[in-house]
Amino acid sequence: MRNVTDGIPLTALVAKESVKTGWNGAGGGFGLSSAGIAPMLGFAAGSAYSRTERARDLAAPQIKTGVDFGIIPQLVMTSVAAGFIMYLPDMMLRYRSIDPGDRALRAITTLMHWGGAACIAGAFIWIVVVLMNQTRETGENDSTVAHALTKQIYNRLRYVEREHIIFDPTTGQEGPASKEGLTNLLKQES
């Protein structure tokens, strides 16, 4: 069995090989416009997060929620369509010379307003039903407990660079320092 102090904690390795950098700057100058010479000023800022390949492979596993966020584009499209449907009658009245007292036009505008509201209500109900079903199917409480146990095991793992392995000092289990090796080691112990 390996010595408990062999290597370094896996979490320390991942932290050491992960870098978050930020940058910012300003610039200025003069430009020619129809009003004459005009001063210009601009600012820019940003940040970047980078990891080595080894840090990416040996990073802590993330909890998988039961929610599929692939529905967000559908929600946006439904909201835009509902807004367009609700705004269309007003746009027709504004940009056309149509008599607002026309009964057919009033019926169409009323239907469009209620149709847009129905789209929004239907989307909301669909979202609630889908999200509730997905959470129920995955068993959120079970996954939270399993993730806590996996995180606890991950936090005690150590990395030995000279042999390129990871091991658990508590159980003596060890494996190659790779994504597959980490996954296998966490599955064996949980």
Short mmCIF file of C-alpha atoms in Angstrom, two decimals:
data_model
loop_
_atom_site.label_atom_id
_atom_site.label_comp_id
_atom_site.label_asym_id
_atom_site.label_seq_id
_atom_site.Cartn_x
_atom_site.Cartn_y
_atom_site.Cartn_z
CA MET A 1 0.00 0.00 0.00
CA ARG A 2 1.22 3.47 -0.87
CA ASN A 3 2.19 6.08 1.66
CA VAL A 4 -0.61 8.56 2.39
CA THR A 5 1.71 11.49 1.61
CA ASP A 6 2.81 10.18 -1.81
CA GLY A 7 2.06 12.58 -4.64
CA ILE A 8 -0.09 15.68 -4.44
CA PRO A 9 -3.84 16.07 -3.94
CA LEU A 10 -5.66 15.74 -7.24
CA THR A 11 -7.64 18.91 -6.55
CA ALA A 12 -4.37 20.86 -6.14
CA LEU A 13 -3.09 19.58 -9.50
CA VAL A 14 -6.26 20.66 -11.29
CA ALA A 15 -6.19 24.08 -9.58
CA LYS A 16 -2.50 24.57 -10.41
CA GLU A 17 -3.01 23.77 -14.09
CA SER A 18 -6.13 25.94 -14.49
CA VAL A 19 -5.69 29.62 -15.22
CA LYS A 20 -8.20 32.44 -15.40
CA THR A 21 -6.87 35.56 -17.06
CA GLY A 22 -8.45 38.94 -17.56
CA TRP A 23 -7.60 41.79 -19.85
CA ASN A 24 -8.82 45.31 -20.44
CA GLY A 25 -7.76 48.38 -22.30
CA ALA A 26 -8.73 51.72 -23.67
CA GLY A 27 -7.98 53.51 -26.87
CA GLY A 28 -8.72 56.83 -28.45
CA GLY A 29 -8.09 58.99 -31.41
CA PHE A 30 -9.59 61.50 -33.81
CA GLY A 31 -11.79 60.90 -36.79
CA LEU A 32 -13.24 62.90 -39.62
CA SER A 33 -17.01 63.25 -39.83
CA SER A 34 -19.50 65.51 -41.59
CA ALA A 35 -19.39 67.81 -38.55
CA GLY A 36 -15.61 68.09 -38.69
CA ILE A 37 -12.93 66.41 -36.62
CA ALA A 38 -14.36 64.37 -33.75
CA PRO A 39 -12.55 62.71 -30.84
CA MET A 40 -13.18 58.98 -30.31
CA LEU A 41 -12.71 56.87 -27.22
CA GLY A 42 -13.19 53.14 -26.75
CA PHE A 43 -12.88 50.55 -24.02
CA ALA A 44 -12.62 46.77 -24.16
CA ALA A 45 -12.42 44.07 -21.51
CA GLY A 46 -12.62 40.31 -21.34
CA SER A 47 -11.50 37.17 -19.60
CA ALA A 48 -10.41 33.68 -20.53
CA TYR A 49 -10.32 30.39 -18.66
CA SER A 50 -7.83 27.76 -19.76
CA ARG A 51 -6.73 24.37 -18.50
CA THR A 52 -4.11 21.90 -19.51
CA GLU A 53 -5.31 18.67 -21.07
CA ARG A 54 -4.34 16.77 -17.92
CA ALA A 55 -6.37 19.18 -15.74
CA ARG A 56 -9.37 18.78 -18.06
CA ASP A 57 -9.15 14.98 -17.89
CA LEU A 58 -8.74 14.87 -14.11
CA ALA A 59 -11.29 17.57 -13.21
CA ALA A 60 -14.01 16.75 -10.69
CA PRO A 61 -17.12 15.16 -12.17
CA GLN A 62 -20.06 17.55 -12.43
CA ILE A 63 -23.53 16.72 -11.19
CA LYS A 64 -25.99 15.94 -13.94
CA THR A 65 -29.37 17.52 -13.36
CA GLY A 66 -32.55 16.03 -14.73
CA VAL A 67 -33.35 19.19 -16.66
CA ASP A 68 -32.70 19.28 -20.39
CA PHE A 69 -31.76 22.84 -21.26
CA GLY A 70 -32.21 22.07 -24.93
CA ILE A 71 -35.74 23.48 -24.64
CA ILE A 72 -34.51 27.05 -24.15
CA PRO A 73 -34.29 27.79 -27.91
CA GLN A 74 -37.83 26.48 -28.29
CA LEU A 75 -38.98 28.81 -25.52
CA VAL A 76 -37.34 31.79 -27.12
CA MET A 77 -38.88 30.98 -30.49
CA THR A 78 -42.33 30.51 -28.92
CA SER A 79 -42.04 33.82 -27.08
CA VAL A 80 -40.96 35.66 -30.23
CA ALA A 81 -43.79 34.07 -32.26
CA ALA A 82 -46.35 34.91 -29.57
CA GLY A 83 -45.10 38.49 -29.38
CA PHE A 84 -45.27 38.82 -33.16
CA ILE A 85 -48.78 37.39 -33.25
CA MET A 86 -49.88 39.77 -30.52
CA TYR A 87 -48.23 42.81 -32.14
CA LEU A 88 -49.33 42.10 -35.71
CA PRO A 89 -52.85 43.65 -35.39
CA ASP A 90 -51.43 46.89 -34.00
CA MET A 91 -48.88 46.96 -36.79
CA MET A 92 -51.65 46.44 -39.38
CA LEU A 93 -53.66 49.33 -37.97
CA ARG A 94 -50.67 51.64 -37.72
CA TYR A 95 -49.15 51.20 -41.17
CA ARG A 96 -52.22 50.62 -43.31
CA SER A 97 -55.16 52.87 -43.95
CA ILE A 98 -57.67 50.37 -42.58
CA ASP A 99 -60.78 51.54 -40.81
CA PRO A 100 -60.39 50.49 -37.14
CA GLY A 101 -64.18 50.22 -36.93
CA ASP A 102 -64.24 47.29 -39.34
CA ARG A 103 -65.82 44.29 -37.58
CA ALA A 104 -63.73 41.71 -39.44
CA LEU A 105 -60.52 43.49 -38.52
CA ARG A 106 -61.57 43.72 -34.88
CA ALA A 107 -62.34 39.99 -34.86
CA ILE A 108 -58.93 39.19 -36.39
CA THR A 109 -57.07 41.42 -33.91
CA THR A 110 -58.95 39.90 -30.98
CA LEU A 111 -58.15 36.38 -32.20
CA MET A 112 -54.49 37.29 -32.66
CA HIS A 113 -54.22 38.79 -29.18
CA TRP A 114 -55.85 35.74 -27.60
CA GLY A 115 -53.79 33.42 -29.84
CA GLY A 116 -50.55 35.01 -28.61
CA ALA A 117 -51.69 34.72 -25.01
CA ALA A 118 -52.62 31.08 -25.61
CA CYS A 119 -49.12 30.44 -27.07
CA ILE A 120 -47.50 31.87 -23.98
CA ALA A 121 -49.80 29.95 -21.60
CA GLY A 122 -49.31 26.71 -23.55
CA ALA A 123 -45.53 27.12 -23.53
CA PHE A 124 -45.55 27.74 -19.78
CA ILE A 125 -47.68 24.66 -19.08
CA TRP A 126 -45.53 22.53 -21.41
CA ILE A 127 -42.36 23.70 -19.65
CA VAL A 128 -43.71 22.90 -16.21
CA VAL A 129 -44.92 19.43 -17.27
CA VAL A 130 -41.68 18.55 -19.10
CA LEU A 131 -39.40 19.78 -16.31
CA MET A 132 -41.43 17.98 -13.64
CA ASN A 133 -41.35 14.72 -15.61
CA GLN A 134 -37.61 14.93 -16.25
CA THR A 135 -36.87 15.61 -12.59
CA ARG A 136 -39.13 12.74 -11.53
CA GLU A 137 -37.52 10.30 -14.01
CA THR A 138 -33.94 10.98 -12.96
CA GLY A 139 -34.54 10.75 -9.21
CA GLU A 140 -32.92 14.04 -8.24
CA ASN A 141 -32.44 13.13 -4.57
CA ASP A 142 -30.59 9.92 -5.41
CA SER A 143 -28.24 11.70 -7.79
CA THR A 144 -27.51 14.44 -5.24
CA VAL A 145 -26.50 11.89 -2.60
CA ALA A 146 -24.41 9.92 -5.11
CA HIS A 147 -22.71 13.12 -6.27
CA ALA A 148 -21.86 14.11 -2.69
CA LEU A 149 -20.25 10.70 -2.12
CA THR A 150 -18.33 10.90 -5.41
CA LYS A 151 -17.15 14.42 -4.55
CA GLN A 152 -15.95 13.22 -1.14
CA ILE A 153 -13.96 10.39 -2.76
CA TYR A 154 -12.58 12.73 -5.44
CA ASN A 155 -11.34 15.20 -2.81
CA ARG A 156 -9.15 12.58 -1.12
CA LEU A 157 -7.53 11.23 -4.33
CA ARG A 158 -3.83 11.91 -4.90
CA TYR A 159 -1.71 12.13 -8.07
CA VAL A 160 1.79 10.63 -8.37
CA GLU A 161 3.58 12.31 -11.26
CA ARG A 162 6.57 9.99 -11.57
CA GLU A 163 4.23 7.03 -12.22
CA HIS A 164 1.36 9.02 -13.75
CA ILE A 165 -1.28 7.40 -11.55
CA ILE A 166 -4.01 8.49 -9.18
CA PHE A 167 -4.75 6.64 -5.96
CA ASP A 168 -6.99 6.74 -2.91
CA PRO A 169 -4.89 6.71 0.28
CA THR A 170 -7.84 5.42 2.33
CA THR A 171 -8.64 2.27 0.33
CA GLY A 172 -5.36 1.75 -1.53
CA GLN A 173 -7.10 1.60 -4.94
CA GLU A 174 -5.15 3.12 -7.82
CA GLY A 175 -5.47 3.65 -11.56
CA PRO A 176 -3.97 5.46 -14.52
CA ALA A 177 -4.14 9.26 -14.51
CA SER A 178 -6.67 9.60 -17.31
CA LYS A 179 -10.34 10.42 -17.61
CA GLU A 180 -11.21 6.71 -17.89
CA GLY A 181 -8.96 5.82 -14.97
CA LEU A 182 -10.57 8.49 -12.80
CA THR A 183 -14.06 7.35 -13.75
CA ASN A 184 -13.24 3.71 -13.02
CA LEU A 185 -11.66 4.58 -9.68
CA LEU A 186 -14.70 6.63 -8.61
CA LYS A 187 -17.09 3.86 -9.70
CA GLN A 188 -15.14 1.18 -7.80
CA GLU A 189 -15.21 3.12 -4.59
CA SER A 190 -18.76 4.48 -4.55
#
